[in-house]
mmCIF file of C-alpha atoms in Angstrom:
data_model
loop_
_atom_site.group_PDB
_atom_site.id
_atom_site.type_symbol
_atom_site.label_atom_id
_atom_site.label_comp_id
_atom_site.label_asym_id
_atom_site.label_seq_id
_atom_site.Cartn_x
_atom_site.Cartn_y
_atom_site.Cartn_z
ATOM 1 C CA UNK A 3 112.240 96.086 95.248
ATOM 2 C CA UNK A 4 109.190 94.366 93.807
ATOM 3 C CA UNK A 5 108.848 92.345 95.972
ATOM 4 C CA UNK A 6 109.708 93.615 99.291
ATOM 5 C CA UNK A 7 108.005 97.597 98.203
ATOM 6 C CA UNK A 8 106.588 97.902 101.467
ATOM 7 C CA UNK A 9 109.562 97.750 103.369
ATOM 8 C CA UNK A 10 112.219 100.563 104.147
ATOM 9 C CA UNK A 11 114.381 100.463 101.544
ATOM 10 C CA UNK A 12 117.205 102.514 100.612
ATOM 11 C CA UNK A 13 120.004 102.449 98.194
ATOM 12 C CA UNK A 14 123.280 101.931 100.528
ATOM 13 C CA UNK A 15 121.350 98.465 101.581
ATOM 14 C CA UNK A 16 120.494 97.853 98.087
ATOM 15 C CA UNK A 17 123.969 98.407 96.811
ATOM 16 C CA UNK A 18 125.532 96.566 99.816
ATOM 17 C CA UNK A 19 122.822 93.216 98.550
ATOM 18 C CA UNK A 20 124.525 93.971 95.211
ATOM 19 C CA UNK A 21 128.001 94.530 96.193
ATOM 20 C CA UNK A 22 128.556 97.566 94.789
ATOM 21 C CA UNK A 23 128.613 101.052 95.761
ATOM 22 C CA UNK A 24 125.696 103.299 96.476
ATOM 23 C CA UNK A 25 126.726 105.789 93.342
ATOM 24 C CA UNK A 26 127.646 102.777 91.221
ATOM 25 C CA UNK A 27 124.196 100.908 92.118
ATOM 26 C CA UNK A 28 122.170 104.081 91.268
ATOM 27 C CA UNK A 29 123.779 104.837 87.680
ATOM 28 C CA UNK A 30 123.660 101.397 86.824
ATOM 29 C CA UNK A 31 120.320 100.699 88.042
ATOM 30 C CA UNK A 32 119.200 104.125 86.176
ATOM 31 C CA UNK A 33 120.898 102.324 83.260
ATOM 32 C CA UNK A 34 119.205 99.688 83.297
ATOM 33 C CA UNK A 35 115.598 100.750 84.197
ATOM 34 C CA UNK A 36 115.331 104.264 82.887
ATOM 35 C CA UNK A 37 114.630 105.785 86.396
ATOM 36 C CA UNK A 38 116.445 105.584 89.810
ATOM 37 C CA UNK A 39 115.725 103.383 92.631
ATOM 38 C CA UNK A 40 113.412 105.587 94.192
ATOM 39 C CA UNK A 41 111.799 106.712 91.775
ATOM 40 C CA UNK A 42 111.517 102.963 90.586
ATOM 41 C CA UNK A 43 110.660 101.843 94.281
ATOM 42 C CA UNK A 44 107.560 104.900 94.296
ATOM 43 C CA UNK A 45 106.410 103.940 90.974
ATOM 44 C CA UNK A 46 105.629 100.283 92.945
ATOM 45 C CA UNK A 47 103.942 101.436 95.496
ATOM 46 C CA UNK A 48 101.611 103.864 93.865
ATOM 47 C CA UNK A 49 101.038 100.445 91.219
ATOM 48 C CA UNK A 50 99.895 98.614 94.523
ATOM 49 C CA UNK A 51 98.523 101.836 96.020
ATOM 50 C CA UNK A 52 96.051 101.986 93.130
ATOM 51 C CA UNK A 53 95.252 98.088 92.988
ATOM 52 C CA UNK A 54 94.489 98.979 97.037
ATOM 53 C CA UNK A 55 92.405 102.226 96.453
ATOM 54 C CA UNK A 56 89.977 100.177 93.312
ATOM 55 C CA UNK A 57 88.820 97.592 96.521
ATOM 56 C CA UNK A 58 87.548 100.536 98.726
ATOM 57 C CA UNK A 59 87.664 99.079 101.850
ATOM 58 C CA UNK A 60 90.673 100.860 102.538
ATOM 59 C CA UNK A 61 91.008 104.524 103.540
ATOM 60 C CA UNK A 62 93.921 106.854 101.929
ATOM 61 C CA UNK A 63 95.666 106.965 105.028
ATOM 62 C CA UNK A 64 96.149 103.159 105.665
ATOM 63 C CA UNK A 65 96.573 102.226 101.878
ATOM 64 C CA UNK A 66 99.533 105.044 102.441
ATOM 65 C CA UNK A 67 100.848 103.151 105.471
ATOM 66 C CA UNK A 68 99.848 99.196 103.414
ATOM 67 C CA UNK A 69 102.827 100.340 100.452
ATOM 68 C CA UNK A 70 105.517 101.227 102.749
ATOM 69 C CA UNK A 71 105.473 105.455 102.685
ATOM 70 C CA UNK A 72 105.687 107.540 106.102
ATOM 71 C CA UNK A 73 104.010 110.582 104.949
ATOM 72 C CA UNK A 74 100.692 110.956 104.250
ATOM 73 C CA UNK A 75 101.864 114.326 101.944
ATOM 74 C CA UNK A 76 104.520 113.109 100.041
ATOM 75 C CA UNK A 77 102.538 109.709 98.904
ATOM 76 C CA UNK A 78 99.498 111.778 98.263
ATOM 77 C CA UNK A 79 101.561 113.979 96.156
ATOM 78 C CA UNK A 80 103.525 111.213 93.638
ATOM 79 C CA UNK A 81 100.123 109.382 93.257
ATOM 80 C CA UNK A 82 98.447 112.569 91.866
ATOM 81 C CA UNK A 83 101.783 113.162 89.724
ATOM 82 C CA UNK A 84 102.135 109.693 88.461
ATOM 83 C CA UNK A 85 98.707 109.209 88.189
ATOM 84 C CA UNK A 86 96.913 112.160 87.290
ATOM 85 C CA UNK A 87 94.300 112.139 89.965
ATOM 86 C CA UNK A 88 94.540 112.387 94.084
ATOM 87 C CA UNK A 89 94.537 108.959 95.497
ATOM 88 C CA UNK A 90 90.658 110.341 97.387
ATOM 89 C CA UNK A 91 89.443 111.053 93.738
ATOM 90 C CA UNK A 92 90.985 108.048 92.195
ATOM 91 C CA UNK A 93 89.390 105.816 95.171
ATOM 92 C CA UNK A 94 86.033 107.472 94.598
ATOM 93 C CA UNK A 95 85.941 106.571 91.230
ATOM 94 C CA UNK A 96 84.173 103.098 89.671
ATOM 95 C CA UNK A 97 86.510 100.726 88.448
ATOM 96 C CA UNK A 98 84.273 98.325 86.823
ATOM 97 C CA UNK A 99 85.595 98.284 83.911
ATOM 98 C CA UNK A 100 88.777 96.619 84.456
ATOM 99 C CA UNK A 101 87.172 94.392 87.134
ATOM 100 C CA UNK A 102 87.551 91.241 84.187
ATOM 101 C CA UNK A 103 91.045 91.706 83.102
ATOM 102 C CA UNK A 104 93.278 89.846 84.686
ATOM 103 C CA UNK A 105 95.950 91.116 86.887
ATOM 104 C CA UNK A 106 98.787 90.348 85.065
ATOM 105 C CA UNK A 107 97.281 92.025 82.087
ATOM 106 C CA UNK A 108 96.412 95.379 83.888
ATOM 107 C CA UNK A 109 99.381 95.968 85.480
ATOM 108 C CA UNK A 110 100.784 96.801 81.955
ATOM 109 C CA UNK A 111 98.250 99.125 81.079
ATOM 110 C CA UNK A 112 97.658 100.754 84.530
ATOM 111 C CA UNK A 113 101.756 101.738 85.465
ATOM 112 C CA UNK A 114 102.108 105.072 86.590
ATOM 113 C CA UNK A 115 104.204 106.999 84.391
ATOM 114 C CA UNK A 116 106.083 110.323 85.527
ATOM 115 C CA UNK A 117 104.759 113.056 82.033
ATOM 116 C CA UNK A 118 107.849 115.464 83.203
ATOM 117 C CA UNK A 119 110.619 112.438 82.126
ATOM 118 C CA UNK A 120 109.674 109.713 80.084
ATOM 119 C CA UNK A 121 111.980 106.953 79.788
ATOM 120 C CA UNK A 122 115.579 107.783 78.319
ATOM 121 C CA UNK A 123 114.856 111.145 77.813
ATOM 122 C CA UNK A 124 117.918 112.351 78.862
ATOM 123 C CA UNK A 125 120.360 111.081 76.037
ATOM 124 C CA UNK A 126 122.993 112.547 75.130
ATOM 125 C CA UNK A 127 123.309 113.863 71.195
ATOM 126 C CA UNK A 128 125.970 114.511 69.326
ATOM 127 C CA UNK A 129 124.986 113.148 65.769
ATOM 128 C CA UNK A 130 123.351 116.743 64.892
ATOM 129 C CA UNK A 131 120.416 114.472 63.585
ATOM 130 C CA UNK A 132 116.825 116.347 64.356
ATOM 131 C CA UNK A 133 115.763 115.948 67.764
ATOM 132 C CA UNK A 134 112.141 116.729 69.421
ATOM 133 C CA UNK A 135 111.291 119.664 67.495
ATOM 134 C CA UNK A 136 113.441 118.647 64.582
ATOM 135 C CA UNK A 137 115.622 121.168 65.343
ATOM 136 C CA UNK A 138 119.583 119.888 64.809
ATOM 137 C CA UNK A 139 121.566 119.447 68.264
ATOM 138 C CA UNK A 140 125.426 118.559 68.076
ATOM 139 C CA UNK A 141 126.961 119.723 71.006
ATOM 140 C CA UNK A 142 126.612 116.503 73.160
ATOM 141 C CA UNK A 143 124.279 118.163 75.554
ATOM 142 C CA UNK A 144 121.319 115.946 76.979
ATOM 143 C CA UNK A 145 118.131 116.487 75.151
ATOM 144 C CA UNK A 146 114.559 116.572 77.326
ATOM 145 C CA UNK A 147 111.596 116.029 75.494
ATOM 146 C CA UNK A 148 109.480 119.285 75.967
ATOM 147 C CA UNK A 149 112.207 121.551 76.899
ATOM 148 C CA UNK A 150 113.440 124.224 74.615
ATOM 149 C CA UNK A 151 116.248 123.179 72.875
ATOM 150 C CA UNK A 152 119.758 124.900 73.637
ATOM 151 C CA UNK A 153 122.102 125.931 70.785
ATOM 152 C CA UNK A 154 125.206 124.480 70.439
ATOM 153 C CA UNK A 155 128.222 126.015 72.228
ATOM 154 C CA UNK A 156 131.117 127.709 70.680
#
């Protein structure tokens, strides 16, 4: 998926490449990475998106098509969620800045992350140690940061 992020990819052909089921690939993979595949797979091509948009000599529309997404809408729509900014506002703004860190190095500090669902933020908790809030949850039930939380069922 890093590598090939432009392409078509979906999970039945990933899970086929990893000989294993399409439902097995996608809770494993979410096990493993936090995120599913395409949410994984979009957080990519928005990474390269951006790295495309700071040249300029691209327009919105063609760094769309460069990354591998169909639809001018939808990309235009995770880049301003992931990122904060459309990808015509993020494109119109200098990037000087960052112009003499290296690659390798930016990348770390420049990956689009979703706000609404941070990284395992969807563990189950069934200690009835404080949670978010601090408030105590022991029913098992998966705990979002920023959501109320529920009370524990009978």
């Amino acid at each position: 998926m890093d590598r090939d992020y432009a392409e078509p990819l979906d999970v039945p052909a990933l899970a086929r490449a990893a000989h294993m089921s399409p439902g097995h690939f996608s809770r494993s993979f979410r096990a493993a990475f936090g995120e599913t595949p395409y949410s994984y797979l979009m957080t990519r091509r928005i990474e390269r998106a951006k790295a495309l948009l700071r040249r300029g000599d691209l327009s919105v529309t063609e760094v769309c098509c460069a990354v591998g997404c169909t639809s001018l809408g939808s990309f235009s729509s995770r880049f301003t969620e992931l990122v904060g900014e459309s990808p015509s506002a993020y494109r119109a703004r200098r990037h000087e800045e960052g112009a003499a860190v290296p690659a390798c190095v930016a990348k770390i500090f420049t990956r689009p992350v979703r706000n609404a669902e941070p990284v395992g933020a969807a563990e189950p908790v069934g200690n009835g140690e404080p949670v978010g809030n601090g408030e105590p949850v022991g029913n098992g039930e998966p705990v979002r940061n920023g959501e109320a939380q529920r009370a524990a069922r009978p």
